[in-house]
Amino acid sequence: MNERYALTAELADLTSEFKVDRIEYAFFEKEQYEPTGQIPVIRPIGGQRWLSAQRWGLMPYWGKSSLHADRATLGEKRYLLNMLAKKRCVIPCSALLFERREGKKRIAVYRRRHAEKRVFGVAGLFDVWLDSEKQEYPMCTIVTASGYGAEGSMPLILEGEAMDKWLDPAYNRLESVRELLLSIPEPEYRTEPVLP
């Protein structure tokens, strides 16, 4: 399963590919985004698409499996149902990073890029946690699908109409959203080793 990713596209690429209307995040290219750090996300607000920052990983009480949400079991977790209906986002990526054991000791790192695009979006769910002083902490999780070869679960990549529906707040019937997730095919990737 990938637990890191890269975003090396320029801001102009993001605004064009994802039809971003407003930017509230000091975006910069980064070779490696990691869990619990701030990551760029695109979410709908008032009929516009905003690029903002959120913590990768849900908190507080559901933190054990907070980085990823498997599309096959989303309906089994009550706390995710509200997010699935009303709090969907897209996480822009240039490459997914994953590790593979090769031999007894060596762990190699690989990079998966979209076969045709410099930047692509993966499905995400977000929430906002309020602390005791009512300070907001926006956070998100990445929606994955299992059965993608040796790496196990991989993030769901949204394209075209699927992305438009995912970011449309009016598209909120749980059954329709689940059907959308199940209809997303595995994309074509180029996989390459990350040299030390």
XYZ file of N, CA and C in Angstrom:
588
model
N 0.846 -1.186 0.000
C 0.000 0.000 0.000
C 0.883 1.237 0.000
N 0.477 2.233 -0.753
C 1.297 3.436 -0.782
C 0.983 4.293 0.437
N 2.038 4.746 1.098
C 1.876 5.626 2.247
C 2.633 6.924 2.056
N 3.061 7.159 0.827
C 3.708 8.415 0.474
C 3.383 8.713 -0.981
N 3.497 9.969 -1.332
C 3.300 10.322 -2.733
C 4.059 11.607 -3.033
N 4.222 11.877 -4.324
C 4.908 13.085 -4.771
C 3.923 13.983 -5.502
N 4.182 15.281 -5.425
C 3.440 16.254 -6.220
C 4.448 17.267 -6.737
N 4.886 17.055 -7.971
C 5.928 17.902 -8.544
C 5.403 18.776 -9.679
N 4.108 18.840 -9.820
C 3.502 19.710 -10.839
C 3.531 21.157 -10.371
N 3.400 22.063 -11.307
C 3.338 23.484 -10.979
C 1.895 23.880 -10.678
N 1.745 25.002 -10.006
C 0.413 25.479 -9.636
C -0.484 25.641 -10.860
N 0.066 26.112 -11.962
C -0.723 26.277 -13.188
C -1.276 24.936 -13.674
N -0.500 23.855 -13.497
C -0.972 22.524 -13.880
C -2.166 22.114 -13.028
N -2.103 22.418 -11.736
C -3.201 22.050 -10.832
C -4.468 22.827 -11.154
N -4.330 24.137 -11.330
C -5.529 24.944 -11.599
C -6.174 24.538 -12.917
N -5.381 24.144 -13.896
C -5.917 23.729 -15.182
C -6.544 22.333 -15.107
N -5.815 21.365 -14.588
C -6.284 19.971 -14.557
C -7.517 19.800 -13.678
N -7.551 20.509 -12.532
C -8.623 20.308 -11.564
C -9.642 21.446 -11.537
N -9.506 22.406 -12.448
C -10.444 23.532 -12.542
C -10.576 24.255 -11.202
N -9.427 24.556 -10.603
C -9.399 25.226 -9.299
C -9.800 26.684 -9.467
N -10.744 27.132 -8.621
C -11.216 28.516 -8.670
C -10.517 29.409 -7.649
N -10.151 28.832 -6.506
C -9.593 29.653 -5.423
C -8.470 28.889 -4.737
N -7.425 29.612 -4.357
C -6.263 28.999 -3.711
C -6.109 29.615 -2.330
N -6.134 28.760 -1.304
C -5.927 29.256 0.059
C -4.785 28.511 0.738
N -3.872 28.013 -0.073
C -2.766 27.195 0.419
C -1.499 27.626 -0.298
N -0.436 27.869 0.436
C 0.841 28.249 -0.165
C 1.476 26.996 -0.760
N 1.013 26.615 -1.939
C 1.432 25.374 -2.578
C 2.880 25.438 -3.033
N 3.597 24.331 -2.847
C 4.931 24.185 -3.411
C 5.134 22.718 -3.789
N 5.956 22.509 -4.814
C 6.232 21.153 -5.269
C 6.994 20.395 -4.183
N 6.702 19.101 -4.067
C 7.349 18.307 -3.034
C 7.513 16.872 -3.520
N 8.687 16.313 -3.329
C 8.977 14.946 -3.775
C 8.322 13.894 -2.901
N 7.976 14.254 -1.676
C 7.425 13.230 -0.799
C 6.508 13.830 0.259
N 5.209 13.556 0.134
C 4.239 13.886 1.178
C 4.033 12.631 2.011
N 3.976 12.797 3.323
C 3.879 11.653 4.225
C 2.672 11.779 5.143
N 2.219 10.633 5.695
C 1.079 10.644 6.618
C 1.284 11.589 7.795
N 0.210 12.162 8.255
C 0.069 13.118 9.361
C 0.618 14.510 9.035
N 1.177 14.675 7.848
C 1.618 15.991 7.426
C 0.510 16.737 6.701
N 0.735 18.020 6.440
C -0.215 18.834 5.678
C -0.046 18.524 4.192
N -1.173 18.242 3.528
C -1.136 17.940 2.103
C -2.135 18.836 1.371
N -1.885 19.112 0.088
C -2.849 19.903 -0.678
C -4.059 19.057 -1.069
N -5.240 19.619 -0.959
C -6.472 18.949 -1.372
C -7.342 19.946 -2.136
N -8.210 19.393 -2.968
C -9.177 20.207 -3.697
C -10.552 19.790 -3.210
N -11.331 20.780 -2.756
C -12.668 20.458 -2.250
C -13.650 21.536 -2.694
N -14.913 21.146 -2.794
C -15.924 22.123 -3.224
C -16.390 22.986 -2.057
N -16.420 24.289 -2.287
C -16.943 25.236 -1.297
C -17.748 26.282 -2.056
N -19.035 26.376 -1.752
C -19.887 27.397 -2.366
C -19.897 27.393 -3.880
N -19.898 26.232 -4.484
C -19.946 26.143 -5.935
C -18.612 26.333 -6.631
N -17.528 26.455 -5.862
C -16.194 26.604 -6.430
C -15.301 25.472 -5.938
N -14.198 25.277 -6.646
C -13.196 24.301 -6.218
C -12.030 25.045 -5.580
N -11.777 24.726 -4.314
C -10.720 25.385 -3.559
C -9.541 24.449 -3.382
N -8.345 24.990 -3.530
C -7.115 24.276 -3.184
C -6.728 24.719 -1.784
N -6.732 23.777 -0.850
C -6.399 24.103 0.536
C -5.516 23.002 1.114
N -5.138 23.139 2.366
C -4.287 22.148 3.029
C -5.072 21.430 4.108
N -4.796 20.131 4.249
C -5.400 19.338 5.312
C -4.379 18.334 5.831
N -4.618 17.879 7.050
C -3.765 16.838 7.640
C -4.125 15.518 6.983
N -3.122 14.733 6.569
C -3.374 13.406 6.019
C -3.493 12.427 7.178
N -4.715 12.024 7.465
C -5.007 11.106 8.558
C -6.112 11.684 9.422
N -7.168 10.883 9.612
C -8.284 11.329 10.443
C -7.931 11.211 11.918
N -8.550 12.031 12.728
C -8.372 11.960 14.176
C -9.645 12.460 14.834
N -9.895 12.251 16.115
C -9.002 11.578 17.065
C -9.346 10.101 17.272
N -10.628 9.748 17.494
C -10.915 8.421 18.016
C -10.856 7.309 16.979
N -10.848 7.635 15.700
C -10.804 6.582 14.694
C -9.408 6.459 14.095
N -8.405 6.917 14.810
C -7.069 7.057 14.268
C -6.356 5.799 13.841
N -6.814 4.620 14.235
C -6.080 3.403 13.891
C -5.989 3.177 12.392
N -7.050 3.444 11.664
C -7.030 3.219 10.215
C -7.348 4.519 9.495
N -6.685 5.559 9.900
C -7.091 6.885 9.452
C -6.495 7.335 8.119
N -5.468 6.666 7.619
C -4.799 7.136 6.410
C -5.539 6.758 5.145
N -6.158 5.580 5.158
C -6.846 5.060 3.980
C -8.224 4.544 4.356
N -9.127 4.607 3.402
C -10.464 4.040 3.564
C -10.725 3.172 2.339
N -10.896 1.876 2.534
C -11.099 0.957 1.420
C -12.511 1.110 0.862
N -12.624 1.229 -0.450
C -13.937 1.444 -1.065
C -14.898 0.298 -0.793
N -14.375 -0.910 -0.570
C -15.236 -2.067 -0.345
C -15.907 -2.037 1.021
N -15.303 -1.350 1.992
C -15.844 -1.361 3.359
C -16.302 0.003 3.842
N -16.385 0.989 2.963
C -16.806 2.333 3.386
C -18.169 2.323 4.063
N -19.090 1.523 3.567
C -20.433 1.491 4.130
C -20.515 0.837 5.492
N -19.466 0.127 5.897
C -19.461 -0.561 7.182
C -19.006 0.343 8.322
N -18.462 1.474 8.005
C -17.924 2.366 9.029
C -18.797 3.615 9.099
N -19.577 3.696 10.146
C -20.583 4.756 10.267
C -19.981 6.153 10.166
N -18.825 6.369 10.777
C -18.240 7.711 10.768
C -17.836 8.158 9.359
N -17.654 7.197 8.424
C -17.289 7.561 7.062
C -18.499 7.860 6.173
N -19.684 7.422 6.583
C -20.859 7.602 5.732
C -21.203 9.065 5.483
N -21.132 9.901 6.527
C -21.400 11.326 6.353
C -20.369 11.958 5.426
N -19.113 11.568 5.594
C -18.063 12.091 4.718
C -18.293 11.643 3.280
N -18.702 10.390 3.108
C -18.934 9.865 1.762
C -20.049 10.627 1.062
N -21.075 11.007 1.810
C -22.204 11.733 1.214
C -21.907 13.216 1.001
N -21.166 13.834 1.938
C -21.081 15.299 1.917
C -19.680 15.898 1.976
N -18.663 15.105 2.250
C -17.327 15.671 2.478
C -16.280 14.927 1.645
N -16.366 15.152 0.338
C -15.437 14.479 -0.569
C -14.430 15.496 -1.111
N -13.221 15.026 -1.338
C -12.169 15.891 -1.865
C -11.315 15.092 -2.841
N -10.405 15.786 -3.495
C -9.454 15.165 -4.408
C -8.058 15.559 -3.960
N -7.166 14.582 -3.912
C -5.774 14.835 -3.555
C -4.954 14.785 -4.840
N -4.355 15.911 -5.248
C -3.556 15.907 -6.478
C -2.201 15.234 -6.247
N -1.760 14.435 -7.217
C -0.496 13.689 -7.125
C 0.226 13.714 -8.467
N 1.538 13.558 -8.407
C 2.337 13.327 -9.612
C 2.803 11.880 -9.667
N 2.974 11.261 -8.487
C 3.411 9.861 -8.424
C 3.044 9.282 -7.065
N 2.773 7.981 -7.051
C 2.538 7.242 -5.811
C 3.820 6.484 -5.483
N 4.234 6.531 -4.231
C 5.457 5.855 -3.826
C 5.111 4.643 -2.981
N 5.786 3.531 -3.221
C 5.559 2.339 -2.413
C 6.856 1.552 -2.280
N 6.900 0.720 -1.265
C 8.082 -0.098 -1.003
C 7.790 -1.553 -1.340
N 8.837 -2.253 -1.767
C 8.732 -3.678 -2.070
C 9.991 -4.361 -1.545
N 9.799 -5.437 -0.787
C 10.945 -6.199 -0.276
C 11.546 -6.999 -1.421
N 12.847 -6.877 -1.560
C 13.577 -7.624 -2.585
C 14.711 -8.364 -1.894
N 14.529 -9.647 -1.737
C 15.511 -10.430 -0.995
C 15.215 -10.359 0.492
N 16.196 -10.784 1.290
C 15.984 -10.849 2.741
C 16.080 -9.500 3.421
N 16.966 -8.630 2.926
C 17.202 -7.377 3.637
C 16.828 -6.136 2.857
N 16.918 -6.181 1.567
C 16.754 -4.975 0.764
C 15.281 -4.619 0.574
N 14.959 -3.368 0.842
C 13.627 -2.835 0.556
C 13.803 -1.747 -0.493
N 13.216 -1.976 -1.647
C 13.326 -1.022 -2.745
C 12.094 -0.122 -2.779
N 12.316 1.125 -3.158
C 11.223 2.089 -3.285
C 10.921 2.272 -4.773
N 9.631 2.241 -5.091
C 9.188 2.409 -6.473
C 8.241 3.597 -6.568
N 8.207 4.155 -7.770
C 7.338 5.290 -8.055
C 6.377 4.862 -9.160
N 5.083 5.105 -8.942
C 4.078 4.840 -9.972
C 3.542 6.163 -10.479
N 3.660 6.359 -11.782
C 3.141 7.559 -12.420
C 1.976 7.170 -13.335
N 1.087 8.111 -13.536
C -0.001 7.912 -14.492
C 0.618 7.759 -15.874
N 0.074 6.859 -16.671
C 0.652 6.591 -17.988
C 0.555 7.785 -18.935
N -0.433 8.673 -18.727
C -0.660 9.750 -19.689
C -0.607 11.157 -19.113
N -0.696 11.301 -17.797
C -0.797 12.644 -17.217
C 0.363 12.957 -16.279
N 0.728 14.225 -16.264
C 1.776 14.688 -15.353
C 1.249 14.812 -13.920
N -0.042 15.108 -13.799
C -0.685 15.233 -12.488
C -2.051 14.561 -12.572
N -2.439 13.896 -11.491
C -3.724 13.204 -11.455
C -4.313 13.356 -10.052
N -5.587 13.033 -9.909
C -6.253 13.198 -8.619
C -6.744 11.874 -8.061
N -6.574 11.692 -6.758
C -7.096 10.496 -6.097
C -8.255 10.895 -5.190
N -9.187 9.955 -5.023
C -10.380 10.213 -4.218
C -10.019 10.325 -2.745
N -10.609 11.312 -2.080
C -10.392 11.496 -0.653
C -11.680 11.870 0.059
N -11.680 11.674 1.366
C -12.780 12.103 2.237
C -12.170 13.030 3.274
N -12.921 14.058 3.681
C -12.363 14.988 4.668
C -13.350 15.234 5.800
N -12.817 15.756 6.873
C -13.614 16.165 8.017
C -12.887 17.319 8.693
N -13.558 17.960 9.601
C -12.939 19.032 10.393
C -13.167 18.698 11.854
N -12.086 18.543 12.584
C -12.153 18.228 14.010
C -12.032 19.519 14.802
N -12.893 19.691 15.794
C -12.835 20.865 16.673
C -12.252 20.451 18.008
N -11.247 21.189 18.464
C -10.701 20.882 19.787
C -11.549 21.562 20.865
N -11.130 21.471 22.111
C -11.925 22.001 23.226
C -12.088 23.523 23.166
N -11.205 24.194 22.435
C -11.304 25.645 22.283
C -11.937 26.040 20.951
N -12.562 25.066 20.288
C -13.270 25.276 19.021
C -12.347 25.677 17.870
N -11.081 25.300 17.983
C -10.153 25.532 16.886
C -10.321 24.398 15.876
N -10.361 24.749 14.586
C -10.610 23.765 13.547
C -9.318 23.105 13.065
N -9.400 21.780 12.841
C -8.303 20.998 12.284
C -8.840 20.197 11.094
N -8.669 20.707 9.873
C -9.120 19.949 8.710
C -8.216 18.748 8.475
N -8.824 17.619 8.108
C -8.076 16.374 7.942
C -8.738 15.535 6.860
N -7.978 14.605 6.279
C -8.532 13.788 5.204
C -7.949 12.386 5.210
N -8.600 11.519 4.450
C -8.138 10.149 4.235
C -8.250 9.851 2.748
N -7.442 8.939 2.257
C -7.426 8.582 0.842
C -8.245 7.309 0.638
N -9.116 7.321 -0.363
C -9.931 6.144 -0.684
C -9.111 5.210 -1.564
N -9.050 3.937 -1.158
C -8.233 2.957 -1.871
C -9.088 1.794 -2.356
N -8.482 0.974 -3.203
C -9.104 -0.270 -3.661
C -8.065 -1.367 -3.558
N -8.476 -2.526 -3.085
C -7.542 -3.641 -2.949
C -7.487 -4.436 -4.244
N -6.472 -5.305 -4.325
C -6.333 -6.189 -5.477
C -5.558 -5.607 -6.635
N -4.713 -4.598 -6.367
C -3.909 -4.001 -7.439
C -2.506 -4.597 -7.453
N -2.402 -5.893 -7.679
C -1.094 -6.530 -7.805
C -0.402 -6.697 -6.472
N 0.926 -6.769 -6.526
C 1.730 -7.079 -5.344
C 1.655 -6.002 -4.276
N 1.285 -4.792 -4.655
C 1.264 -3.689 -3.696
C -0.005 -3.661 -2.860
N -0.952 -4.529 -3.137
C -2.190 -4.551 -2.356
C -3.068 -3.384 -2.723
N -3.478 -2.597 -1.737
C -4.381 -1.472 -1.986
C -3.652 -0.306 -2.633
N -4.374 0.349 -3.538
C -3.845 1.541 -4.190
C -4.943 2.602 -4.204
N -4.571 3.874 -4.168
C -5.570 4.947 -4.224
C -6.384 4.902 -5.510
N -7.650 5.309 -5.404
C -8.531 5.375 -6.569
C -8.279 6.675 -7.328
N -7.967 6.552 -8.590
C -7.698 7.726 -9.415
C -8.986 8.151 -10.119
N -9.317 9.431 -9.961
C -10.527 9.996 -10.560
C -10.171 10.758 -11.824
N -10.985 10.567 -12.856
C -10.760 11.292 -14.097
C -12.099 11.732 -14.684
N -12.074 12.819 -15.424
C -13.222 13.274 -16.191
C -14.511 13.374 -15.406
N -15.545 12.690 -15.899
C -16.870 12.756 -15.304
C -16.888 12.233 -13.871
N -16.078 11.205 -13.593
C -16.031 10.656 -12.231
C -15.536 11.715 -11.244
N -14.533 12.508 -11.633
C -14.038 13.565 -10.752
C -15.091 14.653 -10.570
N -15.770 15.016 -11.650
C -16.803 16.044 -11.550
C -17.921 15.610 -10.597
N -18.344 14.363 -10.704
C -19.382 13.858 -9.795
C -18.874 13.811 -8.365
N -17.620 13.357 -8.172
C -17.046 13.233 -6.836
C -17.007 14.586 -6.130
N -16.743 15.646 -6.874
C -16.646 16.977 -6.277
C -17.962 17.764 -6.317
N -19.022 17.141 -6.770
C -20.315 17.808 -6.852
C -21.108 17.559 -5.570
N -21.340 18.586 -4.726
C -22.076 18.386 -3.473
C -23.510 17.886 -3.692
N -24.088 18.165 -4.868
C -25.454 17.702 -5.141
C -25.502 16.205 -5.435
N -24.372 15.633 -5.751
C -24.283 14.193 -6.003
C -24.036 13.519 -4.650
N -25.109 13.339 -3.865
C -24.921 12.947 -2.466
C -25.710 11.719 -2.030
N -26.375 11.017 -2.955
C -27.041 9.765 -2.581
C -25.972 8.699 -2.364
N -25.954 8.104 -1.167
C -24.902 7.152 -0.826
C -24.805 6.009 -1.830
N -25.937 5.507 -2.264
C -25.920 4.397 -3.219
C -25.234 4.801 -4.519
N -25.520 6.010 -5.002
C -24.907 6.501 -6.237
C -23.413 6.716 -6.069
N -23.014 7.253 -4.913
C -21.594 7.503 -4.665
C -20.840 6.177 -4.582
N -21.414 5.184 -3.910
C -20.774 3.861 -3.842
C -20.643 3.242 -5.225
N -21.697 3.357 -6.034
C -21.641 2.823 -7.404
C -20.549 3.520 -8.206
N -20.414 4.825 -8.012
C -19.352 5.565 -8.694
C -17.987 5.000 -8.314
N -17.754 4.780 -7.023
C -16.472 4.249 -6.566
C -16.199 2.867 -7.160
N -17.215 2.028 -7.188
C -17.033 0.665 -7.704
C -16.810 0.645 -9.216
N -17.224 1.699 -9.905
C -17.079 1.739 -11.367
C -15.696 2.232 -11.807
N -14.882 2.727 -10.882
C -13.582 3.296 -11.256
C -12.595 2.162 -11.535
N -12.086 2.078 -12.759
C -11.151 0.999 -13.104
C -9.738 1.307 -12.626
N -8.908 0.284 -12.617
C -7.493 0.496 -12.311
C -6.858 1.209 -13.498
N -6.187 2.315 -13.263
C -5.588 3.056 -14.379
C -4.292 2.393 -14.845
N -3.820 2.854 -15.964
C -2.521 2.384 -16.448
C -1.434 3.234 -15.815
N -0.463 2.554 -15.219
C 0.652 3.223 -14.561
C 1.953 2.909 -15.293
N 2.920 3.751 -15.042
C 4.322 3.427 -15.356
C 5.008 3.299 -14.007
N 5.646 2.173 -13.781
C 6.333 1.946 -12.508
C 7.822 1.995 -12.745
N 8.525 2.730 -11.880
C 9.977 2.880 -12.014
C 10.614 2.892 -10.638
N 11.844 2.386 -10.533
C 12.504 2.408 -9.223
C 12.946 3.829 -8.858
N 12.940 4.118 -7.577
C 13.470 5.390 -7.055
C 14.918 5.127 -6.670
N 15.826 5.740 -7.364
C 17.237 5.465 -7.101
C 17.686 6.185 -5.844
N 18.533 5.513 -5.040
C 19.005 6.137 -3.784
C 19.915 7.316 -4.039
